[in-house]
Every structure is written in structure tokens, then in C-alpha cells.
């Protein structure tokens, strides 16, 4: 008779324990959801203006290309090749060399050593100005370089003349990228977005006036694009020098010339990593020049790369945001927060990639009309839309993982991965499919997409297996090595 009440008591006790476990699980889930929302808000506060900045700055060249397409098929090809190959090469080098300051600025800001930001920006200016001088011959001798890679004489010679006119843009890059990293580390993305937005409006008006209204053609395209890039640089410098820097800018200093070797070493690793990524799909345009009817093929692939570039700017905004979040948290000694940030931004960017992929496929018969008056070009662009959509989806995650690498300082490792995946797998596969098996542009692009898939898988595995506590210690050592003495002064 005594066993029944005891059994009842045990069941009640077990039921109570189960309720407590369920309540505990609900608290954990709510806590996790709250953390995810908070992290998402932080990322959007950074990535929103960063995406706007990237799109506006990219649109400077893209809009110039659009106006050129209304002049002639040759003008469109010239601006496309210069933007994608010549300026694209310079953009990749300069952005890559500037990414060393992105790692270091983010980590010293997270550690609270604000005065080092101005020193790092100046140090990066010195390195990028020298790099600009080294790149000048690429612009000057661009016709034989393009012909060497199979571009037709007509397109190569005209592109060479246009490239000479675009030299001022090269030196604007040298100032712009260190400024961006300086502002990004402090989370001042809205400043860059405002400057880029105002300049974009000015650029649209200038391009219409000079290229179409006054009939200056390619000369008008060069004038408007150069002037717009220097307006971007001037607006950001005005903010730093005149209005506000929160103690990060303390004036020009000879400290900028100290520890240049270590800075150059990280800059070169950054440049190799990003250049291998940026140039990879640009190579498609160069290789396309070897196909039959290259003018139509180059125009079609250039339009697709233009659209891909706009989408890539969204991912580049997340790239900048996650780089800042990871570098700040590692610099502050918070490895768990860095890891959680990577998870949230990866999920968000993939969701956006799926939406953009659907948008490309849904408008494949319509968007080519924005870029060309040629029915042949528009038809070829429509045929390439499925490959464009696939690339757009991959672009949603791959740049985010690169941003994690920049924030943590893994540039050298990722450079080796890029060489293997892109140039030892993807590019040979594209050449085989495009020429050996006769699939043309679709084969070239499809094979190279395989390289992106492989690289994304490898970076995902590396990021998932990362010891974030160890990365925080690495950041602390890096700050002590390059930031301690100045910060303490």
C-alpha cells in the first residue's frame, strides 16, 4: 500500500524535472535567438552602409560602361576591357595591398589603441603610392599585353588609348583604399556611403553630359570617371582632416616609415589573396577574345560580369562588415563573439544570394536591354544567365569567408588555396570545356565556377575548424609587435 504514493511522488518529481529542463532549453533558445538578433543588428549597421558604398563606387565604372554602350559596340568593348582587365588588375592589387591595414586597423581599434589607426593609414599610403608607380607600365603598354592574351588588334589598340587617359584613377586608388580601412575599423561606414552616394549622382550627370550630350565619347568617359574617383577621395579626406577623427588622426608622422618590411609582407599576402580572386572571373573576358566573333562574345560576357559585379558589391559589404567584426573582437580578446559573428553573417549572406539568384533568372530576358542595342549581344547574355545566377549565389558566401580571413590575418594561407582551386583546377577546366569540348563561353565560365565551388568548400571547412582562442592570442601578439610602442607614447 505504501508503494503507490511513493510511485506517484517519483512520477511527480520526474515530471517537475522535465519541466525544469524544458524551461532551461527555452531560456537557452531565447538567449541564442537574442544573441543572433543583436549580432545581426551589428552586422547590418556595418554592412548596410558598406554595401551602399561598394555599389555606388562600383557603379561609377558600370554606368560609364552603360553610357559607352549607347555610343557604339566598340566603345562598349573598350570600356568593358579597360574596367575589367586593366583597371581591374590595378583595383585588385591596390585593394589587396590596402587590406593589410584592414587587419591591423581593426585589431588595434578593438584593443583600444586608437592613435595607431592614422599611422597605419599613412604607412599604407606610402606602400600603395609606390605600387601605383610600378603599375603605370601596365597602363602604358596595355595594347601588346592584351594582344598577347588574344584580344583583337582593334579592341586592344583602342583600349590602350583609353587606359592612358585612366591613369589618374590609379593614383586615386592609392589614397582611397587606406582611407577606407581607416574609416571601416572605426565603423564609420555611413560617412563613406554618403560620400559615394553624392559622387554617384554627380557622375551620372557628368557621364550623360560629356559622353552623349557633348559627344566626347571615350574621352568624356575618361574625364567623368577620373573626376568622380578623385571626388570620392577628396570627400573622405575632408571628413578625416577637417571634421572628425575621434583621435585616430593626429597628423602626419615619420612613424609611417617604421616597420615597413613587416607591413609590406602582410600587404603582399593580402594583395595575392584578393588579386587571385578578383582577376579570376576577369580572365573569362580575356579568354573570350579567342572565340569566334569575339566582339559579340566580349560584349555579352562583359555585361554579365557587370551584373555579377553589382551583386559582388553586396557580398563585399558583408566582407567589410565581418572583417571589422572579427578583427575588433579578436583584438578585444573575445574569440567566442568572433566565431558567432561569422555564423550569423554567413547565414544572412546565403539567404540574400538565393534571392539575387532568383532575380537574375527571372529577368534574364529583360536586363540585357539596359546594356546593349545589339540583338545578338542580348541573345548571348540571355543564354549566359544560368551561369550568372550560379556565380551570384556563390558570391554570397565566398567573399564573406575572405572577409573572415582578412579579419583574422590568414591572407597567406588563403592565397595558396586560391592558387590551387582557381588556377590549377578551375582555369584548366574552363579552357578544356570551352575550347577542347567546344562549349564556348559557357564552358569557360562553367569550368571556372568549379574552382570557386572548391575554394568555398575548403574555406568553409577551415573556418569551421578554427581555434578562435588561438586567433585571439595571435591578434594580441600582432598588436604588441606593431602597435605597442606608439600607442604607449
CSV table of C-alpha atoms in Angstrom, one decimal:
chain,number,residue,atom,x,y,z
A,1,UNK,CA,0.0,0.0,0.0
A,2,UNK,CA,2.9,2.4,0.6
A,3,UNK,CA,4.4,1.8,-2.8
A,4,UNK,CA,1.6,3.6,-4.7
A,5,UNK,CA,2.1,7.0,-3.0
A,6,UNK,CA,5.8,6.6,-3.4
A,7,UNK,CA,5.5,5.8,-7.1
A,8,UNK,CA,3.2,8.8,-7.5
A,9,UNK,CA,5.7,11.0,-5.8
A,10,UNK,CA,8.5,9.8,-8.0
A,11,UNK,CA,6.5,10.5,-11.1
A,12,UNK,CA,5.6,14.0,-9.9
A,13,UNK,CA,9.3,14.6,-9.2
A,14,UNK,CA,10.3,13.3,-12.7
A,15,UNK,CA,7.6,15.5,-14.2
A,16,UNK,CA,8.9,18.5,-12.4
A,17,UNK,CA,12.5,17.8,-13.5
A,18,UNK,CA,11.3,17.5,-17.1
A,19,UNK,CA,9.5,20.8,-16.8
A,20,UNK,CA,12.7,22.5,-15.5
A,21,UNK,CA,14.8,21.0,-18.3
A,22,UNK,CA,12.2,22.3,-20.9
A,23,UNK,CA,12.3,25.7,-19.3
A,24,UNK,CA,16.1,25.7,-19.3
A,25,UNK,CA,16.1,24.7,-23.0
A,26,UNK,CA,13.7,27.5,-23.8
A,27,UNK,CA,15.9,30.0,-22.0
A,28,UNK,CA,18.9,28.8,-24.0
A,29,UNK,CA,17.0,29.1,-27.2
A,30,UNK,CA,15.7,32.6,-26.3
A,31,UNK,CA,19.3,33.6,-25.3
A,32,UNK,CA,20.7,32.3,-28.6
A,33,UNK,CA,17.9,34.0,-30.6
A,34,UNK,CA,18.6,37.2,-28.7
A,35,UNK,CA,22.3,37.0,-29.4
A,36,UNK,CA,21.6,36.3,-33.1
A,37,UNK,CA,19.4,39.3,-33.4
A,38,UNK,CA,21.9,41.6,-31.6
A,39,UNK,CA,24.7,40.3,-33.8
A,40,UNK,CA,22.6,40.7,-36.9
A,41,UNK,CA,21.8,44.3,-36.0
A,42,UNK,CA,25.5,45.0,-35.5
A,43,UNK,CA,26.3,43.5,-38.9
A,44,UNK,CA,23.6,45.3,-40.7
A,45,UNK,CA,24.7,48.6,-39.1
A,46,UNK,CA,28.1,48.0,-40.7
A,47,UNK,CA,27.2,46.1,-43.8
A,48,UNK,CA,24.2,48.3,-44.9
A,49,UNK,CA,26.3,51.4,-45.5
A,50,UNK,CA,29.2,49.2,-46.7
A,51,UNK,CA,27.0,47.6,-49.3
A,52,UNK,CA,25.8,51.1,-50.4
A,53,UNK,CA,29.4,52.4,-50.6
A,54,UNK,CA,30.5,49.4,-52.6
A,55,UNK,CA,27.6,49.5,-55.1
A,56,UNK,CA,28.0,53.3,-55.6
A,57,UNK,CA,31.7,53.1,-56.2
A,58,UNK,CA,31.4,50.1,-58.5
A,59,UNK,CA,28.6,51.8,-60.3
A,60,UNK,CA,31.0,54.6,-61.4
A,61,UNK,CA,32.6,52.3,-63.8
A,62,UNK,CA,29.4,50.3,-64.6
A,63,UNK,CA,27.5,53.5,-65.5
A,64,UNK,CA,30.4,54.7,-67.7
A,65,UNK,CA,30.2,51.3,-69.4
A,66,UNK,CA,26.4,51.6,-69.9
A,67,UNK,CA,26.7,55.1,-71.5
A,68,UNK,CA,29.6,53.8,-73.7
A,69,UNK,CA,27.3,51.1,-74.9
A,70,UNK,CA,25.0,53.7,-76.3
A,71,UNK,CA,27.8,55.2,-78.4
A,72,UNK,CA,29.0,52.0,-80.3
A,73,UNK,CA,29.7,48.3,-79.9
A,74,UNK,CA,33.5,49.1,-80.0
A,75,UNK,CA,33.2,51.8,-77.3
A,76,UNK,CA,31.4,49.3,-75.0
A,77,UNK,CA,34.1,46.7,-75.6
A,78,UNK,CA,36.9,49.2,-74.9
A,79,UNK,CA,35.4,50.5,-71.6
A,80,UNK,CA,34.5,46.9,-70.6
A,81,UNK,CA,38.0,45.6,-71.2
A,82,UNK,CA,39.7,48.5,-69.5
A,83,UNK,CA,37.4,48.4,-66.5
A,84,UNK,CA,37.6,44.6,-66.2
A,85,UNK,CA,41.2,43.9,-67.1
A,86,UNK,CA,43.5,46.9,-66.8
A,87,UNK,CA,41.7,48.9,-64.1
A,88,UNK,CA,40.5,45.6,-62.7
A,89,UNK,CA,44.1,44.4,-62.3
A,90,UNK,CA,45.1,47.7,-60.6
A,91,UNK,CA,42.0,47.6,-58.4
A,92,UNK,CA,42.8,44.1,-57.2
A,93,UNK,CA,46.4,44.9,-56.4
A,94,UNK,CA,45.6,48.2,-54.7
A,95,UNK,CA,42.7,46.8,-52.7
A,96,UNK,CA,44.8,43.8,-51.7
A,97,UNK,CA,47.8,45.8,-50.6
A,98,UNK,CA,45.4,48.0,-48.6
A,99,UNK,CA,43.9,45.1,-46.9
A,100,UNK,CA,46.9,44.7,-44.6
A,101,UNK,CA,45.8,47.9,-42.9
A,102,UNK,CA,42.3,46.4,-42.7
A,103,UNK,CA,43.6,43.6,-40.5
A,104,UNK,CA,45.8,45.8,-38.3
A,105,UNK,CA,43.5,48.8,-38.0
A,106,UNK,CA,40.6,46.5,-37.0
A,107,UNK,CA,42.6,44.7,-34.3
A,108,UNK,CA,44.3,47.8,-32.8
A,109,UNK,CA,40.9,49.5,-32.7
A,110,UNK,CA,39.4,46.5,-30.9
A,111,UNK,CA,42.3,46.7,-28.4
A,112,UNK,CA,41.6,50.4,-27.8
A,113,UNK,CA,44.9,51.7,-29.3
A,114,UNK,CA,43.2,54.4,-31.5
A,115,UNK,CA,46.2,56.5,-32.3
A,116,UNK,CA,47.8,53.7,-34.4
A,117,UNK,CA,45.0,54.0,-37.0
A,118,UNK,CA,46.4,57.2,-38.5
A,119,UNK,CA,49.9,55.7,-38.5
A,120,UNK,CA,48.7,52.6,-40.3
A,121,UNK,CA,46.8,54.6,-42.9
A,122,UNK,CA,49.9,56.7,-43.7
A,123,UNK,CA,52.1,53.6,-43.8
A,124,UNK,CA,49.6,52.1,-46.3
A,125,UNK,CA,49.7,55.3,-48.4
A,126,UNK,CA,53.5,55.0,-48.8
A,127,UNK,CA,53.3,51.4,-49.9
A,128,UNK,CA,50.3,51.9,-52.3
A,129,UNK,CA,51.9,55.0,-53.9
A,130,UNK,CA,55.0,53.0,-54.8
A,131,UNK,CA,52.8,50.2,-56.0
A,132,UNK,CA,51.0,52.7,-58.3
A,133,UNK,CA,54.2,53.7,-59.9
A,134,UNK,CA,55.1,50.1,-60.5
A,135,UNK,CA,51.7,49.6,-62.2
A,136,UNK,CA,52.0,52.6,-64.6
A,137,UNK,CA,53.7,50.5,-67.3
A,138,UNK,CA,50.7,48.1,-67.4
A,139,UNK,CA,48.6,51.0,-68.5
A,140,UNK,CA,51.1,52.4,-70.9
A,141,UNK,CA,51.9,49.0,-72.6
A,142,UNK,CA,48.3,47.6,-72.3
A,143,UNK,CA,47.8,47.1,-76.1
A,144,UNK,CA,50.6,44.5,-76.5
A,145,UNK,CA,49.6,42.9,-73.2
A,146,UNK,CA,46.0,42.5,-74.4
A,147,UNK,CA,47.1,41.1,-77.8
A,148,UNK,CA,49.4,38.7,-76.0
A,149,UNK,CA,46.3,37.2,-74.3
A,150,UNK,CA,44.5,37.0,-77.6
A,151,UNK,CA,42.5,40.2,-77.7
A,152,UNK,CA,41.8,41.6,-81.3
A,153,UNK,CA,44.0,44.4,-82.6
A,154,UNK,CA,41.0,46.7,-82.9
A,155,UNK,CA,39.9,46.3,-79.3
A,156,UNK,CA,43.4,46.2,-77.8
A,157,UNK,CA,44.6,49.4,-79.5
A,158,UNK,CA,41.5,51.4,-78.6
A,159,UNK,CA,41.7,50.1,-75.0
A,160,UNK,CA,45.3,51.1,-74.8
A,161,UNK,CA,44.5,54.7,-75.7
A,162,UNK,CA,41.7,54.7,-73.1
A,163,UNK,CA,43.9,53.2,-70.5
A,164,UNK,CA,46.4,56.1,-70.7
A,165,UNK,CA,43.6,58.5,-70.1
A,166,UNK,CA,42.6,56.5,-67.0
A,167,UNK,CA,46.0,56.8,-65.1
A,168,UNK,CA,44.6,59.4,-62.6
A,169,UNK,CA,42.2,56.8,-61.4
A,170,UNK,CA,45.1,54.5,-60.5
A,171,UNK,CA,46.6,57.1,-58.1
A,172,UNK,CA,43.1,57.8,-56.6
A,173,UNK,CA,43.0,54.1,-55.7
A,174,UNK,CA,46.3,54.5,-53.8
A,175,UNK,CA,44.8,57.1,-51.5
A,176,UNK,CA,41.3,55.6,-51.4
A,177,UNK,CA,41.8,52.1,-50.0
A,178,UNK,CA,43.9,53.0,-46.9
A,179,UNK,CA,41.3,55.7,-46.2
A,180,UNK,CA,38.5,53.1,-46.4
A,181,UNK,CA,40.3,50.8,-44.0
A,182,UNK,CA,40.9,53.6,-41.6
A,183,UNK,CA,37.2,54.5,-41.5
A,184,UNK,CA,36.0,50.9,-41.6
A,185,UNK,CA,37.9,50.0,-38.5
A,186,UNK,CA,36.0,52.7,-36.6
A,187,UNK,CA,32.7,51.6,-38.0
A,188,UNK,CA,32.3,54.9,-40.0
A,189,UNK,CA,30.6,53.2,-42.9
A,190,UNK,CA,27.9,55.8,-43.1
A,191,UNK,CA,30.4,58.5,-43.9
A,192,UNK,CA,31.8,56.5,-46.9
A,193,UNK,CA,28.2,55.7,-48.0
A,194,UNK,CA,27.2,59.4,-48.0
A,195,UNK,CA,30.3,60.5,-50.0
A,196,UNK,CA,29.9,57.6,-52.5
A,197,UNK,CA,26.2,58.4,-53.0
A,198,UNK,CA,26.7,62.1,-53.7
A,199,UNK,CA,29.5,61.4,-56.1
A,200,UNK,CA,27.5,58.7,-58.0
A,201,UNK,CA,24.7,61.3,-58.7
A,202,UNK,CA,27.4,63.8,-59.9
A,203,UNK,CA,28.9,61.0,-62.1
A,204,UNK,CA,25.6,60.1,-63.8
A,205,UNK,CA,25.1,63.8,-64.8
A,206,UNK,CA,28.7,64.1,-65.9
A,207,UNK,CA,28.6,61.0,-68.0
A,208,UNK,CA,25.4,61.9,-69.8
A,209,UNK,CA,26.8,65.4,-70.4
A,210,UNK,CA,30.3,64.5,-71.6
A,211,UNK,CA,29.7,61.2,-73.4
A,212,UNK,CA,26.3,61.7,-75.0
A,213,UNK,CA,25.2,65.4,-74.9
A,214,UNK,CA,28.6,66.9,-75.9
A,215,UNK,CA,29.6,63.8,-77.9
A,216,UNK,CA,33.1,63.4,-76.4
A,217,UNK,CA,32.7,59.6,-76.4
A,218,UNK,CA,35.6,57.8,-74.8
A,219,UNK,CA,37.4,61.0,-73.8
A,220,UNK,CA,34.2,62.1,-71.9
A,221,UNK,CA,34.1,58.7,-70.3
A,222,UNK,CA,37.7,59.0,-69.0
A,223,UNK,CA,37.2,62.6,-67.8
A,224,UNK,CA,34.0,61.8,-65.9
A,225,UNK,CA,35.3,58.6,-64.3
A,226,UNK,CA,38.7,60.1,-63.2
A,227,UNK,CA,37.0,63.2,-61.7
A,228,UNK,CA,34.4,61.1,-59.9
A,229,UNK,CA,37.1,58.9,-58.2
A,230,UNK,CA,39.0,61.9,-57.1
A,231,UNK,CA,35.8,63.4,-55.6
A,232,UNK,CA,35.4,60.2,-53.6
A,233,UNK,CA,38.9,60.6,-52.2
A,234,UNK,CA,38.5,64.3,-51.5
A,235,UNK,CA,35.2,63.8,-49.6
A,236,UNK,CA,36.7,61.2,-47.3
A,237,UNK,CA,39.9,63.2,-46.7
A,238,UNK,CA,37.8,66.3,-45.8
A,239,UNK,CA,35.9,64.3,-43.2
A,240,UNK,CA,39.1,63.0,-41.6
A,241,UNK,CA,41.2,66.2,-41.7
A,242,UNK,CA,38.5,68.9,-41.1
A,243,UNK,CA,35.5,67.4,-39.3
A,244,UNK,CA,36.1,64.4,-37.2
A,245,UNK,CA,38.5,61.6,-36.5
A,246,UNK,CA,37.9,60.8,-32.8
A,247,UNK,CA,41.6,60.9,-32.0
A,248,UNK,CA,42.5,58.4,-34.7
A,249,UNK,CA,44.1,61.1,-36.9
A,250,UNK,CA,46.9,63.0,-35.1
A,251,UNK,CA,48.6,64.5,-38.2
A,252,UNK,CA,51.4,63.3,-40.5
A,253,UNK,CA,54.2,61.4,-38.7
A,254,UNK,CA,57.5,59.8,-39.6
A,255,UNK,CA,56.2,56.7,-37.7
A,256,UNK,CA,54.6,55.8,-41.0
A,257,UNK,CA,58.1,54.8,-42.3
A,258,UNK,CA,58.8,52.4,-39.4
A,259,UNK,CA,58.3,48.7,-39.6
A,260,UNK,CA,57.6,48.9,-43.3
A,261,UNK,CA,59.1,45.5,-44.1
A,262,UNK,CA,56.6,43.6,-41.9
A,263,UNK,CA,53.7,45.8,-43.2
A,264,UNK,CA,54.8,45.1,-46.8
A,265,UNK,CA,55.0,41.4,-46.2
A,266,UNK,CA,51.4,41.3,-44.9
A,267,UNK,CA,50.3,43.7,-47.7
A,268,UNK,CA,51.8,41.4,-50.4
A,269,UNK,CA,50.0,38.4,-48.9
A,270,UNK,CA,46.8,40.4,-48.9
A,271,UNK,CA,47.3,41.5,-52.5
A,272,UNK,CA,48.0,38.0,-53.8
A,273,UNK,CA,44.9,36.6,-52.0
A,274,UNK,CA,42.5,39.3,-53.3
A,275,UNK,CA,44.0,39.6,-56.7
A,276,UNK,CA,43.7,35.9,-57.4
A,277,UNK,CA,40.0,36.2,-56.5
A,278,UNK,CA,39.3,39.4,-58.4
A,279,UNK,CA,41.2,38.5,-61.5
A,280,UNK,CA,39.8,35.0,-61.7
A,281,UNK,CA,36.5,35.8,-63.4
A,282,UNK,CA,38.0,38.7,-65.3
A,283,UNK,CA,40.2,36.2,-67.1
A,284,UNK,CA,36.9,35.0,-68.7
A,285,UNK,CA,36.8,38.2,-70.7
A,286,UNK,CA,40.3,37.9,-71.9
A,287,UNK,CA,39.9,34.2,-72.9
A,288,UNK,CA,36.7,35.0,-74.7
A,289,UNK,CA,38.7,37.1,-77.1
A,290,UNK,CA,40.0,33.8,-78.6
A,291,UNK,CA,36.5,32.6,-79.6
A,292,UNK,CA,34.7,33.1,-82.9
A,293,UNK,CA,33.0,36.5,-83.3
A,294,UNK,CA,34.9,37.9,-80.3
A,295,UNK,CA,33.2,41.3,-80.3
A,296,UNK,CA,29.8,39.9,-79.6
A,297,UNK,CA,31.2,37.4,-77.1
A,298,UNK,CA,33.2,40.0,-75.2
A,299,UNK,CA,30.3,42.4,-75.0
A,300,UNK,CA,28.0,39.6,-73.7
A,301,UNK,CA,30.4,38.3,-71.1
A,302,UNK,CA,31.2,41.9,-70.1
A,303,UNK,CA,27.5,42.7,-69.4
A,304,UNK,CA,27.2,39.5,-67.3
A,305,UNK,CA,30.3,40.5,-65.3
A,306,UNK,CA,28.8,43.9,-64.9
A,307,UNK,CA,25.7,42.4,-63.3
A,308,UNK,CA,27.9,40.0,-61.3
A,309,UNK,CA,30.0,42.9,-60.1
A,310,UNK,CA,26.9,44.7,-58.8
A,311,UNK,CA,25.9,41.6,-56.9
A,312,UNK,CA,29.5,41.1,-55.7
A,313,UNK,CA,29.3,44.6,-54.1
A,314,UNK,CA,26.6,43.3,-51.8
A,315,UNK,CA,28.9,40.5,-50.7
A,316,UNK,CA,31.8,42.9,-50.5
A,317,UNK,CA,29.8,44.9,-48.0
A,318,UNK,CA,29.4,41.8,-45.8
A,319,UNK,CA,33.1,41.1,-46.4
A,320,UNK,CA,34.0,44.5,-44.9
A,321,UNK,CA,31.5,44.1,-42.0
A,322,UNK,CA,32.7,40.7,-41.0
A,323,UNK,CA,36.3,41.7,-41.3
A,324,UNK,CA,35.7,44.6,-38.9
A,325,UNK,CA,33.7,42.4,-36.5
A,326,UNK,CA,36.2,39.6,-36.5
A,327,UNK,CA,39.3,41.9,-36.2
A,328,UNK,CA,37.6,44.0,-33.5
A,329,UNK,CA,36.5,41.1,-31.4
A,330,UNK,CA,39.9,39.3,-31.7
A,331,UNK,CA,41.7,42.5,-30.9
A,332,UNK,CA,39.5,42.9,-27.8
A,333,UNK,CA,40.2,39.2,-26.8
A,334,UNK,CA,36.7,37.9,-27.4
A,335,UNK,CA,37.1,34.8,-29.6
A,336,UNK,CA,33.6,33.5,-28.9
A,337,UNK,CA,32.0,36.7,-30.2
A,338,UNK,CA,34.1,36.5,-33.4
A,339,UNK,CA,33.0,32.9,-34.0
A,340,UNK,CA,29.3,33.7,-33.5
A,341,UNK,CA,29.6,36.7,-35.8
A,342,UNK,CA,30.9,34.5,-38.6
A,343,UNK,CA,27.9,32.1,-38.3
A,344,UNK,CA,25.3,34.9,-38.4
A,345,UNK,CA,26.8,36.7,-41.4
A,346,UNK,CA,27.2,33.5,-43.4
A,347,UNK,CA,23.6,32.6,-42.9
A,348,UNK,CA,22.4,36.1,-43.8
A,349,UNK,CA,24.5,36.4,-47.0
A,350,UNK,CA,23.5,32.9,-48.3
A,351,UNK,CA,19.8,33.9,-47.9
A,352,UNK,CA,20.5,37.1,-49.9
A,353,UNK,CA,22.4,35.2,-52.5
A,354,UNK,CA,19.3,32.9,-53.1
A,355,UNK,CA,17.1,36.0,-53.7
A,356,UNK,CA,19.6,37.5,-56.1
A,357,UNK,CA,19.9,34.2,-58.0
A,358,UNK,CA,16.1,34.1,-58.4
A,359,UNK,CA,16.1,37.7,-59.6
A,360,UNK,CA,18.7,37.1,-62.3
A,361,UNK,CA,16.8,34.1,-63.6
A,362,UNK,CA,13.5,35.9,-63.5
A,363,UNK,CA,14.8,38.9,-65.5
A,364,UNK,CA,17.1,37.0,-68.0
A,365,UNK,CA,15.0,38.2,-71.0
A,366,UNK,CA,14.8,41.8,-69.9
A,367,UNK,CA,18.0,43.2,-68.2
A,368,UNK,CA,20.2,42.8,-71.4
A,369,UNK,CA,18.2,45.7,-72.9
A,370,UNK,CA,19.8,48.0,-70.4
A,371,UNK,CA,23.3,47.5,-71.7
A,372,UNK,CA,23.2,47.0,-75.5
A,373,UNK,CA,21.2,47.9,-78.6
A,374,UNK,CA,22.5,44.7,-80.4
A,375,UNK,CA,20.0,41.8,-80.7
A,376,UNK,CA,22.9,39.3,-81.0
A,377,UNK,CA,24.5,40.6,-77.8
A,378,UNK,CA,21.2,40.5,-75.9
A,379,UNK,CA,20.6,36.9,-77.0
A,380,UNK,CA,24.0,35.7,-75.9
A,381,UNK,CA,23.5,37.4,-72.5
A,382,UNK,CA,20.2,35.6,-72.0
A,383,UNK,CA,22.0,32.3,-72.8
A,384,UNK,CA,24.6,33.0,-70.1
A,385,UNK,CA,22.1,33.9,-67.4
A,386,UNK,CA,22.0,30.5,-65.7
A,387,UNK,CA,25.8,30.7,-65.2
A,388,UNK,CA,25.5,34.2,-64.0
A,389,UNK,CA,22.8,33.1,-61.5
A,390,UNK,CA,25.1,30.3,-60.2
A,391,UNK,CA,28.0,32.7,-59.8
A,392,UNK,CA,25.8,35.2,-58.0
A,393,UNK,CA,24.8,32.5,-55.4
A,394,UNK,CA,28.5,31.5,-54.9
A,395,UNK,CA,29.4,35.2,-54.4
A,396,UNK,CA,27.1,35.3,-51.4
A,397,UNK,CA,29.4,33.2,-49.3
A,398,UNK,CA,32.8,33.2,-50.8
A,399,UNK,CA,33.6,36.9,-50.1
A,400,UNK,CA,32.3,36.6,-46.6
A,401,UNK,CA,34.8,33.8,-45.9
A,402,UNK,CA,37.6,36.0,-47.4
A,403,UNK,CA,36.5,38.8,-45.0
A,404,UNK,CA,36.9,36.4,-42.1
A,405,UNK,CA,40.4,35.6,-43.4
A,406,UNK,CA,41.3,39.3,-43.6
A,407,UNK,CA,39.9,40.0,-40.1
A,408,UNK,CA,42.0,37.1,-38.7
A,409,UNK,CA,45.1,37.7,-40.8
A,410,UNK,CA,45.0,34.5,-42.8
A,411,UNK,CA,45.9,36.1,-46.1
A,412,UNK,CA,48.9,34.0,-46.9
A,413,UNK,CA,47.1,30.7,-46.3
A,414,UNK,CA,44.1,31.8,-48.5
A,415,UNK,CA,46.5,32.9,-51.2
A,416,UNK,CA,47.8,29.3,-51.5
A,417,UNK,CA,44.2,27.9,-51.5
A,418,UNK,CA,43.2,30.4,-54.3
A,419,UNK,CA,46.2,29.3,-56.5
A,420,UNK,CA,45.3,25.7,-56.2
A,421,UNK,CA,41.5,26.0,-56.6
A,422,UNK,CA,41.3,28.8,-59.2
A,423,UNK,CA,44.4,28.4,-61.3
A,424,UNK,CA,45.3,24.7,-61.0
A,425,UNK,CA,41.7,23.4,-61.2
A,426,UNK,CA,39.1,26.0,-62.3
A,427,UNK,CA,41.0,27.7,-65.1
A,428,UNK,CA,42.3,24.5,-66.8
A,429,UNK,CA,38.8,23.0,-66.6
A,430,UNK,CA,37.3,26.1,-68.2
A,431,UNK,CA,39.8,26.0,-71.1
A,432,UNK,CA,39.1,22.3,-71.7
A,433,UNK,CA,35.3,22.8,-71.7
A,434,UNK,CA,35.5,26.0,-73.7
A,435,UNK,CA,37.9,25.0,-76.4
A,436,UNK,CA,38.6,21.3,-76.4
A,437,UNK,CA,35.0,20.2,-76.0
A,438,UNK,CA,33.5,23.2,-77.9
A,439,UNK,CA,31.2,24.7,-75.2
A,440,UNK,CA,32.5,28.2,-75.9
A,441,UNK,CA,31.8,30.9,-73.3
A,442,UNK,CA,29.5,28.7,-71.3
A,443,UNK,CA,32.3,26.0,-71.0
A,444,UNK,CA,34.9,28.6,-70.0
A,445,UNK,CA,32.7,30.1,-67.3
A,446,UNK,CA,31.3,26.8,-66.1
A,447,UNK,CA,34.7,25.3,-65.6
A,448,UNK,CA,35.9,28.3,-63.6
A,449,UNK,CA,32.8,28.1,-61.4
A,450,UNK,CA,34.1,24.7,-60.4
A,451,UNK,CA,37.2,26.4,-59.0
A,452,UNK,CA,35.0,28.8,-56.9
A,453,UNK,CA,33.0,25.9,-55.5
A,454,UNK,CA,36.1,24.0,-54.4
A,455,UNK,CA,37.6,27.1,-52.8
A,456,UNK,CA,34.4,27.9,-51.0
A,457,UNK,CA,34.2,24.3,-49.6
A,458,UNK,CA,37.8,24.5,-48.3
A,459,UNK,CA,37.4,27.9,-46.7
A,460,UNK,CA,34.2,26.7,-45.0
A,461,UNK,CA,36.0,23.7,-43.5
A,462,UNK,CA,38.9,25.8,-42.3
A,463,UNK,CA,36.6,28.4,-40.7
A,464,UNK,CA,34.5,25.7,-39.1
A,465,UNK,CA,37.6,24.1,-37.5
A,466,UNK,CA,39.3,27.3,-36.4
A,467,UNK,CA,40.6,27.6,-32.8
A,468,UNK,CA,39.3,31.1,-32.1
A,469,UNK,CA,41.1,31.4,-28.8
A,470,UNK,CA,44.4,30.8,-30.6
A,471,UNK,CA,43.5,33.5,-33.1
A,472,UNK,CA,42.8,36.0,-30.3
A,473,UNK,CA,46.3,35.3,-29.0
A,474,UNK,CA,47.8,35.8,-32.4
A,475,UNK,CA,46.0,39.2,-32.7
A,476,UNK,CA,47.4,40.2,-29.3
A,477,UNK,CA,50.9,39.3,-30.4
A,478,UNK,CA,50.5,41.2,-33.7
A,479,UNK,CA,49.3,44.3,-31.8
A,480,UNK,CA,52.2,44.1,-29.3
A,481,UNK,CA,54.7,43.8,-32.2
A,482,UNK,CA,53.4,46.7,-34.4
A,483,UNK,CA,51.3,48.8,-32.2
A,484,UNK,CA,52.6,48.8,-28.6
A,485,UNK,CA,55.3,51.4,-28.6
A,486,UNK,CA,53.4,54.1,-30.4
A,487,UNK,CA,50.2,53.5,-28.5
A,488,UNK,CA,52.0,53.8,-25.2
A,489,UNK,CA,53.7,57.1,-26.2
